[in-house]
């Protein structure tokens, strides 16, 4: 079954620690994205990647970093520089960026709580 | 920039019809998406409109008017499982921008 996986579902970290959230897809999609969702805020774009070894900042990239070494994987690191990291993090992928068929499909999300 | 507006919350009765509106202002337009999201879960794709008119898919339909910057999602024969948040997302050029979502509560 093709899909997007994120692990873990729930993650707890102490303030000041970096933490990496994993995202894997086997849909053979070129584009991948990270969003953050807070109550009443909707989804906000953190980073996106069109192809391997290339990624672009989204609207709220400060305090986050990503890598795209493999087509299937797009891990997100939440650094200690992120002022308010507690949130629901969603990874998505699409075949491309702007075509008619380039719908985004989402992973199950990781709920990060920083204590 | 982009601005997307949806009602925060709506309630409806099981078996009824509900219309969730979305208005937007964007620089460029390359499609509008509707997603359903149950609490704590991933958004799931419902519909995509890029041309004016109505797209029907089972109990769900989505309408678009590009000249008015307006879309709606119509849900018919409401079921309790339709209680969820409905997200409108507009793609100006490449990456969709999401609205804050409309929380729909279906009661018996």
CSV table of C-alpha atoms in Angstrom, one decimal:
chain,number,residue,atom,x,y,z
A,1,UNK,CA,0.0,0.0,0.0
A,2,UNK,CA,1.4,3.4,-1.0
A,3,UNK,CA,1.3,6.2,1.5
A,4,UNK,CA,3.1,8.6,3.7
A,5,UNK,CA,4.3,7.7,7.2
A,6,UNK,CA,5.4,9.9,10.0
A,7,UNK,CA,6.9,8.8,13.3
A,8,UNK,CA,6.4,8.9,16.1
A,9,UNK,CA,2.7,9.9,16.6
A,10,UNK,CA,3.5,11.6,19.8
A,11,UNK,CA,6.8,13.1,20.9
A,12,UNK,CA,7.9,14.8,24.1
A,13,UNK,CA,11.1,16.8,24.5
A,14,UNK,CA,12.6,19.1,27.0
A,15,UNK,CA,13.1,22.7,26.2
A,16,UNK,CA,16.5,23.4,24.5
A,17,UNK,CA,16.8,20.1,22.8
A,18,UNK,CA,16.7,19.6,19.1
A,19,UNK,CA,14.3,16.9,17.8
A,20,UNK,CA,14.0,15.3,14.3
A,21,UNK,CA,10.6,14.3,12.9
A,22,UNK,CA,10.6,11.7,10.2
A,23,UNK,CA,8.6,11.6,7.0
A,24,UNK,CA,8.7,8.8,4.5
A,25,UNK,CA,6.7,8.3,1.3
A,26,UNK,CA,6.5,5.4,-1.2
A,27,UNK,CA,4.2,7.2,-3.7
A,28,UNK,CA,7.2,8.1,-5.9
A,29,UNK,CA,6.3,11.7,-5.5
A,30,UNK,CA,8.9,14.4,-6.3
A,31,UNK,CA,7.6,17.2,-4.0
A,32,UNK,CA,7.4,17.0,-0.2
A,33,UNK,CA,6.3,19.5,2.4
A,34,UNK,CA,6.2,20.2,6.1
A,35,UNK,CA,3.3,22.1,7.7
A,36,UNK,CA,2.7,23.1,11.2
A,37,UNK,CA,-0.9,23.3,12.6
A,38,UNK,CA,-1.9,25.2,15.7
A,39,UNK,CA,-5.4,25.5,17.1
A,40,UNK,CA,-7.4,28.1,15.1
A,41,UNK,CA,-4.5,28.8,12.8
A,42,UNK,CA,-4.8,26.4,9.9
A,43,UNK,CA,-1.8,24.8,8.2
A,44,UNK,CA,1.3,27.0,7.9
A,45,UNK,CA,4.1,26.0,5.5
A,46,UNK,CA,7.6,25.4,7.1
A,47,UNK,CA,9.7,24.0,4.2
A,48,UNK,CA,9.1,22.3,0.9
A,49,UNK,CA,11.2,20.4,-1.6
A,50,UNK,CA,10.7,19.9,-5.3
A,51,UNK,CA,13.4,17.4,-5.9
A,52,UNK,CA,16.2,15.6,-4.1
A,53,UNK,CA,18.9,17.8,-2.7
A,54,UNK,CA,16.8,20.9,-3.1
A,55,UNK,CA,14.5,22.6,-0.6
A,56,UNK,CA,12.9,26.0,0.0
A,57,UNK,CA,11.8,28.0,3.0
A,58,UNK,CA,8.1,28.4,3.6
A,59,UNK,CA,6.3,31.1,5.6
A,60,UNK,CA,7.6,30.1,9.0
A,61,UNK,CA,11.1,28.4,8.5
A,62,UNK,CA,12.9,30.1,11.4
A,63,UNK,CA,14.0,27.6,14.0
A,64,UNK,CA,13.6,24.6,11.6
A,65,UNK,CA,15.9,22.7,9.3
A,66,UNK,CA,15.3,20.0,6.7
A,67,UNK,CA,17.2,17.7,4.4
A,68,UNK,CA,16.3,15.8,1.2
A,69,UNK,CA,19.0,13.2,0.5
A,70,UNK,CA,16.5,10.6,-0.8
A,71,UNK,CA,13.4,11.0,-2.8
A,72,UNK,CA,11.4,9.0,-0.2
A,73,UNK,CA,12.5,10.9,2.9
A,74,UNK,CA,12.1,14.5,4.1
A,75,UNK,CA,13.0,14.8,7.8
A,76,UNK,CA,12.4,18.0,9.8
A,77,UNK,CA,14.5,19.1,12.7
A,78,UNK,CA,13.0,21.4,15.2
A,79,UNK,CA,15.9,23.3,16.8
A,80,UNK,CA,16.2,25.0,20.1
A,81,UNK,CA,15.9,28.3,18.2
A,82,UNK,CA,12.2,27.7,17.6
A,83,UNK,CA,10.5,29.8,20.2
A,84,UNK,CA,7.2,27.9,20.4
A,85,UNK,CA,7.7,24.4,19.0
A,86,UNK,CA,4.7,22.6,20.6
A,87,UNK,CA,2.4,21.9,17.7
A,88,UNK,CA,1.0,19.3,15.4
A,89,UNK,CA,3.4,18.7,12.5
A,90,UNK,CA,2.1,17.4,9.1
A,91,UNK,CA,4.2,16.1,6.2
A,92,UNK,CA,2.7,16.0,2.7
A,93,UNK,CA,3.8,15.0,-0.7
A,94,UNK,CA,2.6,15.5,-4.3
A,95,UNK,CA,3.7,14.4,-7.7
A,96,UNK,CA,4.8,17.8,-8.6
A,97,UNK,CA,4.1,21.4,-7.6
A,98,UNK,CA,1.6,23.1,-9.9
A,99,UNK,CA,-0.1,20.7,-12.2
A,100,UNK,CA,-3.7,19.7,-12.3
A,101,UNK,CA,-2.9,16.4,-10.8
A,102,UNK,CA,-0.5,17.7,-8.1
A,103,UNK,CA,-2.7,17.2,-5.2
A,104,UNK,CA,-1.1,17.1,-1.8
A,105,UNK,CA,-1.5,13.9,0.3
A,106,UNK,CA,-0.8,14.1,4.0
A,107,UNK,CA,0.8,11.8,6.5
A,108,UNK,CA,-0.8,11.0,9.9
A,109,UNK,CA,1.1,13.8,11.7
A,110,UNK,CA,3.4,14.0,14.8
A,111,UNK,CA,2.2,15.9,17.8
A,112,UNK,CA,5.3,17.4,19.5
A,113,UNK,CA,5.1,18.7,23.0
A,114,UNK,CA,8.1,20.6,24.5
A,115,UNK,CA,8.1,20.6,28.2
B,1,UNK,CA,0.0,37.7,-0.6
B,2,UNK,CA,-3.1,35.5,-0.1
B,3,UNK,CA,-6.1,35.9,2.1
B,4,UNK,CA,-8.5,33.0,2.7
B,5,UNK,CA,-11.7,33.3,4.8
B,6,UNK,CA,-13.9,30.5,6.0
B,7,UNK,CA,-16.5,30.5,8.9
B,8,UNK,CA,-14.9,29.2,12.1
B,9,UNK,CA,-17.7,26.8,13.1
B,10,UNK,CA,-21.0,25.5,11.7
B,11,UNK,CA,-23.6,23.1,13.1
B,12,UNK,CA,-26.1,21.0,11.2
B,13,UNK,CA,-28.5,18.1,11.7
B,14,UNK,CA,-28.0,14.5,10.6
B,15,UNK,CA,-29.6,14.0,7.2
B,16,UNK,CA,-29.6,17.7,6.3
B,17,UNK,CA,-27.5,19.6,3.7
B,18,UNK,CA,-24.8,22.1,4.7
B,19,UNK,CA,-22.8,24.6,2.6
B,20,UNK,CA,-19.4,25.7,3.8
B,21,UNK,CA,-18.2,28.9,2.1
B,22,UNK,CA,-14.6,30.0,1.3
B,23,UNK,CA,-13.7,33.4,-0.1
B,24,UNK,CA,-10.2,34.2,-1.2
B,25,UNK,CA,-7.9,37.0,-2.5
B,26,UNK,CA,-4.8,35.8,-4.2
B,27,UNK,CA,-2.2,37.0,-6.7
B,28,UNK,CA,-2.6,34.4,-9.4
B,29,UNK,CA,-4.9,31.4,-9.2
B,30,UNK,CA,-4.0,27.8,-10.0
B,31,UNK,CA,-6.7,25.8,-8.3
B,32,UNK,CA,-8.7,25.4,-5.1
B,33,UNK,CA,-8.7,22.4,-2.9
B,34,UNK,CA,-11.0,21.1,-0.1
B,35,UNK,CA,-9.8,18.8,2.6
B,36,UNK,CA,-11.5,17.0,5.5
B,37,UNK,CA,-9.7,16.7,8.7
B,38,UNK,CA,-10.9,14.7,11.8
B,39,UNK,CA,-9.5,15.8,15.1
B,40,UNK,CA,-5.9,14.7,15.5
B,41,UNK,CA,-5.7,13.1,12.1
B,42,UNK,CA,-4.3,14.0,8.7
B,43,UNK,CA,-6.3,16.1,6.2
B,44,UNK,CA,-7.8,13.9,3.4
B,45,UNK,CA,-8.4,15.3,-0.1
B,46,UNK,CA,-12.0,15.9,-1.0
B,47,UNK,CA,-12.1,18.0,-4.2
B,48,UNK,CA,-10.2,20.2,-6.6
B,49,UNK,CA,-11.6,23.1,-8.7
B,50,UNK,CA,-9.6,25.0,-11.3
B,51,UNK,CA,-12.5,26.1,-13.6
B,52,UNK,CA,-15.7,27.8,-12.7
B,53,UNK,CA,-18.6,25.5,-11.9
B,54,UNK,CA,-19.7,22.6,-9.8
B,55,UNK,CA,-17.8,19.4,-9.3
B,56,UNK,CA,-19.9,16.6,-7.8
B,57,UNK,CA,-18.5,13.5,-6.1
B,58,UNK,CA,-21.0,11.4,-4.3
B,59,UNK,CA,-22.5,13.3,-1.3
B,60,UNK,CA,-19.9,16.1,-1.6
B,61,UNK,CA,-19.9,18.8,-4.3
B,62,UNK,CA,-17.6,21.8,-4.7
B,63,UNK,CA,-18.3,25.0,-6.6
B,64,UNK,CA,-15.9,27.7,-7.8
B,65,UNK,CA,-16.4,31.2,-9.1
B,66,UNK,CA,-13.0,32.7,-10.0
B,67,UNK,CA,-14.3,36.2,-10.8
B,68,UNK,CA,-15.9,36.4,-7.3
B,69,UNK,CA,-13.0,34.7,-5.5
B,70,UNK,CA,-15.5,32.3,-4.0
B,71,UNK,CA,-16.0,28.6,-3.5
B,72,UNK,CA,-18.3,26.4,-1.5
B,73,UNK,CA,-18.4,22.8,-0.3
B,74,UNK,CA,-21.8,21.2,-0.2
B,75,UNK,CA,-22.4,18.2,1.9
B,76,UNK,CA,-25.7,16.3,1.4
B,77,UNK,CA,-27.4,13.7,3.5
B,78,UNK,CA,-25.2,14.5,6.5
B,79,UNK,CA,-23.9,11.7,8.7
B,80,UNK,CA,-22.5,11.9,12.2
B,81,UNK,CA,-19.1,10.9,10.8
B,82,UNK,CA,-19.1,14.1,8.7
B,83,UNK,CA,-18.3,16.0,12.0
B,84,UNK,CA,-14.8,17.3,11.2
B,85,UNK,CA,-12.9,20.4,10.1
B,86,UNK,CA,-13.1,21.3,6.5
B,87,UNK,CA,-10.1,23.1,5.0
B,88,UNK,CA,-10.1,25.4,2.0
B,89,UNK,CA,-6.7,25.7,0.2
B,90,UNK,CA,-5.9,28.0,-2.7
B,91,UNK,CA,-2.9,27.6,-5.0
B,92,UNK,CA,-1.8,30.9,-6.2
B,93,UNK,CA,1.2,29.7,-8.2
B,94,UNK,CA,2.8,26.6,-6.7
B,95,UNK,CA,2.1,25.9,-3.1
B,96,UNK,CA,-1.4,25.9,-1.7
B,97,UNK,CA,-2.2,28.3,1.1
B,98,UNK,CA,-4.7,27.0,3.7
B,99,UNK,CA,-7.5,28.7,5.4
B,100,UNK,CA,-8.1,28.3,9.1
B,101,UNK,CA,-10.7,25.6,8.5
B,102,UNK,CA,-14.4,25.3,9.4
B,103,UNK,CA,-15.3,23.0,12.2
B,104,UNK,CA,-18.6,21.2,11.3
B,105,UNK,CA,-20.6,19.7,14.1
B,106,UNK,CA,-23.4,17.3,13.0
B,107,UNK,CA,-26.0,16.5,15.7
B,108,UNK,CA,-28.7,13.9,15.7
